[in-house]
Amino acid sequence: MHTPHVLTIGSQFPPAAQDPSALQDPSTAQDPPTASTAVWLVDTDAQDRAAARLAPEVLDPVEQQRAAAFKREVDRRRYVASHVALRLVLGAWLDLPPGRVRITRAPCPGCGGPHGRPVSEDGPVHFSLSHSDRLALLAVGPVPVGADVEALPTASAVAELAGQLHPREIAELEALAPEERPAAFGRVWVRKEAYLKGLGIGLARGLSLDYVGAGDTPADGLPGWSLTNVAVPPGFAAAVAVTTGR
């Protein structure tokens, strides 16, 4: 289990934010470069006012247009807070003002279209952003990475979606008591999403192809990738996938 850094928008970053190699969790340290991947958790509802003050100078025109397009005010505020947070972390990593960080999309590995994983044009950094309800999860590192955080699903959502998973994951969920299935399904979902986001292909790959496990510990078997649970508040599940280069 990885314990993420908690980001407070508007505060001075700790020294580790300027030194990627210092951001690893000592309890889960691995051989470089995966060891230097940083994971940040943001309570967007708590940080929305600070983010709103910075947004005009930090977000690019595309992000500002997307923010303005949200119909619900709470969705707009959470989007702004998560994307301001991402730019603050990337700016610290790249030693650039957050508003000067250039973010674009890599080609999709499936079709070649301009909708693959988001990438920076300013240096050798990989990152992933996920947000659900009031939480945002950021992962930044020197190798491809995927992050996902989700509010735990309802029992009806589990019943509707579980059949799309890997056959072994379906069997593991069916073996659990009904009240245990939402948490187990949440673990499966965030691990799978993190991995697919790391690949840059997303759910287009399909949920049944890769086995990540429904237990407390992620399954070990994704070629070239490592999955790690991330500690988040009750009612949520989160995971990060980092390529190992093996």
C-alpha atoms as one frame of an Amber mdcrd trajectory, in Angstrom:
protein
   0.000   0.000   0.000   1.407   3.362  -1.063   0.714   6.407   1.120   0.428
   9.440  -1.173   1.635  12.957  -0.507  -1.265  15.307   0.306  -1.218  18.444
  -1.805  -2.345  21.790  -0.407  -2.738  24.344  -3.175  -1.087  27.650  -2.342
   1.356  26.242   0.193   5.048  25.915  -0.461   6.009  22.490  -1.736   8.176
  20.391   0.569  11.777  20.018  -0.620  10.983  16.554  -1.974   8.789  18.119
  -4.662  11.888  19.585  -6.257  13.782  16.280  -6.113  11.866  13.443  -7.775
  14.223  10.799  -6.385  13.193  11.809  -2.861   9.503  11.282  -3.471   9.456
   7.507  -3.240   7.622   5.798  -0.391  10.394   4.104   1.629   8.083   1.242
   2.559   7.572   0.344  -1.106  10.918   1.371  -2.571  11.952  -0.407  -5.758
  14.871  -0.245  -8.123  14.951   2.975 -10.185  13.234   4.334 -12.195   9.961
   3.092 -10.704  11.116   4.113  -7.228  11.073   7.793  -8.131   7.406   7.943
  -9.134   5.532  10.446  -6.955   1.870  10.078  -5.981  -0.228  13.005  -4.742
  -3.754  13.111  -3.324  -5.893  16.259  -3.521  -9.156  17.022  -1.739 -10.549
  19.216  -4.506 -13.458  20.502  -2.408 -11.051  21.725   0.263  -8.701  23.253
  -2.323 -11.185  24.779  -4.775 -10.922  28.398  -3.577  -7.138  28.441  -3.713
  -7.263  26.774  -7.118  -9.780  29.309  -8.442  -7.425  32.163  -7.531  -4.567
  30.549  -9.452  -6.565  29.212 -12.397  -6.471  32.322 -14.662  -2.656  32.290
 -14.639  -2.117  28.525 -14.466  -4.630  26.805 -16.766  -4.212  26.987 -20.525
  -7.044  28.164 -22.839  -8.233  24.615 -23.567  -8.521  23.791 -19.863 -10.338
  27.045 -19.169 -12.822  26.303 -21.962 -13.437  22.806 -20.607 -13.966  24.183
 -17.127 -16.483  26.727 -18.382 -18.426  24.011 -20.223 -19.432  22.145 -17.053
 -23.111  22.555 -16.251 -22.761  21.829 -12.534 -20.736  24.294 -10.490 -19.329
  21.549  -8.267 -17.985  19.696 -11.317 -16.362  22.874 -12.620 -14.683  23.584
  -9.275 -13.380  20.044  -8.948 -12.025  20.073 -12.494 -10.232  23.370 -11.898
  -8.743  22.209  -8.593  -7.452  18.917 -10.015  -5.892  20.518 -13.087  -4.324
  23.385 -11.155  -2.854  20.758  -8.812  -1.450  18.803 -11.753   0.226  21.893
 -13.178   1.720  22.817  -9.811   3.263  19.359  -9.470   4.525  19.314 -13.059
   5.911  22.825 -12.706   7.832  21.795  -9.589   9.100  18.665 -11.335  10.188
  20.525 -14.469  11.333  23.697 -12.680   8.872  25.785 -14.709   6.100  28.198
 -13.780   2.901  26.085 -13.757   1.284  28.246 -16.420   4.152  27.564 -18.835
   3.857  23.774 -18.681   2.703  22.570 -22.111   0.396  19.546 -22.068  -0.655
  17.672 -25.185  -1.741  14.154 -26.176   0.438  11.324 -27.412  -0.774   9.261
 -30.383  -3.217   6.518 -29.396  -1.353   3.168 -29.433  -4.480   1.529 -30.850
  -5.412   3.782 -33.770  -2.716   6.455 -33.921  -5.202   9.272 -33.297  -4.331
  12.314 -31.129  -6.077  10.997 -28.032  -3.467   8.848 -26.282  -2.092   9.522
 -22.814  -1.466  13.177 -21.876   2.188  14.184 -22.139   4.335  17.237 -21.447
   6.269  18.946 -24.213   8.744  20.377 -21.715  10.811  17.437 -20.535  11.132
  13.717 -19.832   8.229  13.367 -17.414   5.233  11.043 -17.433   2.055  11.697
 -15.467  -1.514  10.585 -14.901  -4.485  12.392 -13.356  -7.697  10.848 -12.055
 -10.564  12.381 -10.124 -13.742  11.007  -8.578 -16.191  12.911  -6.429 -14.044
  15.172  -4.196 -10.703  13.376  -4.633  -8.028  13.743  -7.300  -5.017  11.441
  -7.638  -1.824  12.467  -9.442   1.129  10.277 -10.355   4.303  11.763 -11.851
   7.528  10.011 -12.750  10.299   9.328 -15.260   8.509   6.335 -16.850   4.937
   5.734 -18.104   2.450   5.655 -15.253  -1.298   5.370 -14.781  -3.383   6.441
 -11.774  -7.019   5.916 -10.899  -9.241   6.798  -7.938 -12.925   5.945  -7.736
 -15.756   6.223  -5.245 -16.883   2.700  -4.330 -19.806   1.557  -6.488 -23.273
   0.637  -5.337 -24.312  -3.007  -5.166 -26.482  -2.519  -8.262 -23.548  -1.086
 -10.224 -21.405  -4.073  -9.245 -24.120  -6.465 -10.415 -24.372  -4.601 -13.723
 -20.649  -4.291 -14.490 -18.972  -7.315 -12.906 -19.683  -9.548 -15.892 -17.317
  -7.438 -18.026 -14.257  -8.364 -15.933 -11.710 -11.156 -16.357 -13.274 -14.596
 -15.646 -11.061 -15.102 -12.589 -12.086 -11.723 -11.189 -15.761 -12.553 -11.734
 -15.286 -15.799  -9.814 -13.493 -13.998  -6.972 -16.334 -11.489  -6.632 -18.989
 -14.199  -6.697 -17.188 -16.010  -3.884 -17.569 -12.997  -1.574 -20.497 -12.046
   0.617 -22.685  -9.418  -1.115 -21.649  -6.671   1.307 -17.957  -7.267   0.473
 -18.329  -7.015  -3.288 -18.403  -3.203  -3.760 -14.977  -2.772  -2.107 -13.534
  -5.729  -4.020 -14.968  -4.487  -7.306 -13.524  -1.048  -6.587 -10.071  -2.583
  -6.144 -10.349  -4.407  -9.459 -11.637  -1.365 -11.305  -8.966   1.114 -10.189
  -6.144  -1.372 -10.846  -7.470  -2.068 -14.315  -8.052   1.608 -15.116  -4.594
   2.575 -13.856  -2.972  -0.075 -16.043  -4.978   0.841 -19.151  -4.277   4.545
 -18.613  -0.596   3.726 -18.289  -0.744   1.920 -21.618  -2.444   4.994 -23.056
  -5.327   3.048 -24.572  -7.977   3.251 -21.868 -11.098   1.094 -21.815 -10.892
   0.498 -25.559  -8.735  -2.524 -24.677 -11.601  -4.177 -22.821 -11.962  -5.137
 -19.182 -11.843  -8.911 -19.581  -8.360  -9.244 -21.104  -6.122  -8.534 -18.108
  -6.213 -10.126 -14.664  -5.446  -7.770 -11.768  -7.182  -9.603  -8.909  -9.941
  -8.664  -6.489  -8.011  -9.386  -3.299  -6.269  -6.980  -0.981  -3.007  -7.278
  -2.943  -2.872  -6.703  -6.726  -2.112  -9.753  -8.830   1.425  -9.983 -10.183
   1.314 -10.850 -13.839   1.034  -7.794 -16.079   4.127  -7.995 -18.319   6.342
  -4.968 -17.786   4.076  -3.297 -15.225   3.764  -3.043 -11.454   0.461  -2.349
  -9.683   0.233  -0.747  -6.236  -2.760   0.091  -4.056  -2.915   3.710  -2.869
  -4.212   4.669   0.583  -7.335   6.836   0.280 -10.214   7.750   2.641 -13.009
   5.246   3.325 -15.508   4.979   0.507 -12.842   5.172  -2.209 -10.334   2.888
  -3.904  -7.167   3.913  -5.748  -4.208   2.357  -7.520  -1.155   3.298  -9.535
   0.456   1.335 -12.373   4.110   1.959 -13.239   6.057   0.392 -16.057   9.064
  -1.612 -14.877  10.893  -1.768 -18.196  11.181  -5.543 -17.837
